[in-house]
Coordinates of N, CA and C in Angstrom, one line a residue:
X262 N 41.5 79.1 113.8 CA 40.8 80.1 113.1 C 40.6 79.7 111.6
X263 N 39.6 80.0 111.3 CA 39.0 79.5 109.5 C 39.9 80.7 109.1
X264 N 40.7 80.3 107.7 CA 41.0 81.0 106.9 C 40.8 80.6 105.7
X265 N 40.1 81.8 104.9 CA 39.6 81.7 103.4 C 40.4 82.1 102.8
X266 N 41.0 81.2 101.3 CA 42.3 81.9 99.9 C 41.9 81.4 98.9
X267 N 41.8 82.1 97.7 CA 41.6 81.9 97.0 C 42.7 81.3 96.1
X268 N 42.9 80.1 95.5 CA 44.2 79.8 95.2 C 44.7 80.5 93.6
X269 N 45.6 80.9 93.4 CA 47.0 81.7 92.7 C 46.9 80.8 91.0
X270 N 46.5 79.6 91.2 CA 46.8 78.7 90.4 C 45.2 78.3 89.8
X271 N 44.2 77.6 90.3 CA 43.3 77.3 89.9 C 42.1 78.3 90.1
X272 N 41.7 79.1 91.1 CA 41.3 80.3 91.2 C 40.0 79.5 91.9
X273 N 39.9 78.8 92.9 CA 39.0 77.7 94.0 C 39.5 78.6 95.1
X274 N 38.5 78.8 95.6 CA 38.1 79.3 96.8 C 38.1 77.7 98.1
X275 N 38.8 78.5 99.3 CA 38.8 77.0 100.0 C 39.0 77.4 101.3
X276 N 38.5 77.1 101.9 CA 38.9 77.7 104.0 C 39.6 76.3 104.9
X277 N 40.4 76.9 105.2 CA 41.3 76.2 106.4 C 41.0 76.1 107.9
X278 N 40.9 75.3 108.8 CA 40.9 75.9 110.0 C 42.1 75.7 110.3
X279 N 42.5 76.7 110.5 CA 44.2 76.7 111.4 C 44.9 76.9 112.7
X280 N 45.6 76.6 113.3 CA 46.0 76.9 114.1 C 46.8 78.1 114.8
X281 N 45.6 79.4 114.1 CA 46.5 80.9 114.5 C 45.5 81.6 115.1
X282 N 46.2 82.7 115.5 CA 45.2 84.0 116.2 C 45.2 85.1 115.1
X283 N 43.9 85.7 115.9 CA 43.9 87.0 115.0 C 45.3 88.3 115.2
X284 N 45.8 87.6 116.3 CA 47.0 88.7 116.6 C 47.7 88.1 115.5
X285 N 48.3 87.2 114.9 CA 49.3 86.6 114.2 C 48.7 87.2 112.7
X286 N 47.8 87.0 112.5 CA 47.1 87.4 111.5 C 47.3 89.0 111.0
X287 N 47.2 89.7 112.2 CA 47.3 91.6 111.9 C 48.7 91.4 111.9
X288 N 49.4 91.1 112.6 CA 51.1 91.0 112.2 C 51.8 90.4 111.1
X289 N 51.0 89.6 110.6 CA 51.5 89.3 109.3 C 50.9 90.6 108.2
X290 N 49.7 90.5 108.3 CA 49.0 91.9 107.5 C 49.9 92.7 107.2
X291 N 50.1 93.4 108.8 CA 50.7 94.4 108.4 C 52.1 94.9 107.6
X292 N 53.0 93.6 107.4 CA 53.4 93.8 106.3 C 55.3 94.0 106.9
X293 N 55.0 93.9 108.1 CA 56.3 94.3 108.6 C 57.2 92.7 109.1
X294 N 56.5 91.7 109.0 CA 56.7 90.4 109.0 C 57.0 89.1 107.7
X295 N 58.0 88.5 107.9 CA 57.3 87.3 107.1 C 56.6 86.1 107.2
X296 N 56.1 85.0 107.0 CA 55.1 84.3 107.2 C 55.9 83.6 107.8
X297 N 57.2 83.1 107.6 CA 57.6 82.3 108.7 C 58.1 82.9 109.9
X298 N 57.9 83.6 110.1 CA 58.3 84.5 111.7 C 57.2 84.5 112.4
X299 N 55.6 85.0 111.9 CA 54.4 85.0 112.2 C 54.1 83.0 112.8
X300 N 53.9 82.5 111.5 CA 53.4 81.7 111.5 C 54.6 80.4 111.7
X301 N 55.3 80.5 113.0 CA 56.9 79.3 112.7 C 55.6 77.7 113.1
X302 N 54.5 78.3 113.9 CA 54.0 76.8 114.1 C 53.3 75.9 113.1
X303 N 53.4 76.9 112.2 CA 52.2 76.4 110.9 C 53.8 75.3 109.8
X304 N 53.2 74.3 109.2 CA 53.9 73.4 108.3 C 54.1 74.9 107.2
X305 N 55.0 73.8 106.4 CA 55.4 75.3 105.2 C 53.8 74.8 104.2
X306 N 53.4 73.8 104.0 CA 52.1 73.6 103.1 C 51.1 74.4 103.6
X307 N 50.8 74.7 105.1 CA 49.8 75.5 105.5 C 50.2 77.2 105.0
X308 N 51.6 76.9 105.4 CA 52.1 79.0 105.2 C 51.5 79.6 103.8
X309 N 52.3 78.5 102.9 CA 51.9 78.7 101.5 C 50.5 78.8 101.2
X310 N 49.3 77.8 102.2 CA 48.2 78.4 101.5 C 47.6 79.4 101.8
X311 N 48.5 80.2 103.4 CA 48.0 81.6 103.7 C 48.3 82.4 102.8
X312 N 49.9 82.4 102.5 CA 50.1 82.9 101.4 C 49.5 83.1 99.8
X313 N 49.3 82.0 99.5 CA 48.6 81.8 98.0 C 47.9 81.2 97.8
X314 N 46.6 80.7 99.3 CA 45.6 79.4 98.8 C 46.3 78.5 98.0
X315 N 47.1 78.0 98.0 CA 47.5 76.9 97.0 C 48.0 75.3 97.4
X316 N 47.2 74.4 97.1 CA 47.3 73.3 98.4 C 48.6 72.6 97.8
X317 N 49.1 71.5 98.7 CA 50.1 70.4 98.0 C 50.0 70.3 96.9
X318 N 48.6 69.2 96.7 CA 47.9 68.8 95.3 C 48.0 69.7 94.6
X319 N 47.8 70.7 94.4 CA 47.9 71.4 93.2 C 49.7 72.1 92.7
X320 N 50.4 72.3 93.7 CA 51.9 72.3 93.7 C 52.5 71.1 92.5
X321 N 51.5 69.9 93.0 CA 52.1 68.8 92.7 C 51.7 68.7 91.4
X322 N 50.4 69.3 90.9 CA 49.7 68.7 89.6 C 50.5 69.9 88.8
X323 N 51.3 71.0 89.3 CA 51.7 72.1 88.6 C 53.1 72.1 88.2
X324 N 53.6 71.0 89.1 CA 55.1 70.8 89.0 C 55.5 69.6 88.7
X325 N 54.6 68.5 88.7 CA 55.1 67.2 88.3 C 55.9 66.8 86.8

Protein backbone atom coordinates (compact mmCIF):
# COMPACT_ATOMS: atom_id res chain seq x y z
CA UNK A 1 0.00 0.00 0.00
CA UNK A 2 1.48 3.64 -1.09
CA UNK A 3 1.79 5.72 1.89
CA UNK A 4 2.14 9.51 1.73
CA UNK A 5 4.03 11.76 5.02
CA UNK A 6 5.05 14.58 4.99
CA UNK A 7 8.27 14.66 6.90
CA UNK A 8 8.44 16.48 10.71
CA UNK A 9 11.90 17.67 9.92
CA UNK A 10 12.29 18.97 6.32
CA UNK A 11 8.60 19.39 5.50
CA UNK A 12 9.09 16.90 1.77
CA UNK A 13 6.41 15.25 0.95
CA UNK A 14 7.28 11.53 -0.06
CA UNK A 15 5.20 8.09 -0.56
CA UNK A 16 6.18 4.66 0.37
CA UNK A 17 5.00 1.51 -0.86
CA UNK A 18 4.65 -0.64 2.05
CA UNK A 19 3.94 -3.66 3.17
CA UNK A 20 0.43 -3.04 5.10
CA UNK A 21 -3.28 -3.22 4.75
CA UNK A 22 -5.85 -0.82 5.04
CA UNK A 23 -7.05 -2.88 8.08
CA UNK A 24 -3.70 -2.13 9.84
CA UNK A 25 -3.88 1.29 8.82
CA UNK A 26 -7.69 2.09 10.54
CA UNK A 27 -6.21 0.24 13.64
CA UNK A 28 -3.48 2.27 13.96
CA UNK A 29 -5.70 5.45 13.20
CA UNK A 30 -7.80 4.72 15.47
CA UNK A 31 -5.72 5.53 18.08
CA UNK A 32 -6.20 2.56 20.37
CA UNK A 33 -2.87 0.96 19.15
CA UNK A 34 0.80 1.62 18.86
CA UNK A 35 2.77 1.38 15.68
CA UNK A 36 4.62 -1.41 16.85
CA UNK A 37 1.69 -3.64 17.66
CA UNK A 38 -0.01 -2.63 14.23
CA UNK A 39 2.86 -2.58 12.19
CA UNK A 40 5.49 -5.58 14.15
CA UNK A 41 6.22 -6.51 10.22
CA UNK A 42 7.38 -3.17 9.23
CA UNK A 43 11.47 -2.26 10.10
CA UNK A 44 11.50 0.45 12.92
CA UNK A 45 12.81 3.07 9.76
CA UNK A 46 9.56 2.31 7.92
CA UNK A 47 7.35 2.77 11.40
CA UNK A 48 8.97 5.96 11.94
CA UNK A 49 8.14 7.22 8.52
CA UNK A 50 4.46 6.22 9.09
CA UNK A 51 4.83 7.97 12.03
CA UNK A 52 6.75 11.21 11.00
CA UNK A 53 7.65 10.85 7.23
CA UNK A 54 11.10 11.02 8.34
CA UNK A 55 13.65 8.87 6.43
CA UNK A 56 17.11 7.37 7.86
CA UNK A 57 18.93 10.11 5.90
CA UNK A 58 17.49 12.75 7.37
CA UNK A 59 17.62 11.12 11.25
CA UNK A 60 21.18 11.00 10.22
CA UNK A 61 21.75 14.52 8.77
CA UNK A 62 19.79 15.74 12.07
CA UNK A 63 21.66 13.77 14.58
CA UNK A 64 25.11 13.33 13.26
Amino acid sequence: MKITRKSMFTGKVRTKDLPVSEKQIKQWESGNYHVQEVFKNLSPDDREFILTGVTPEEWENAFS
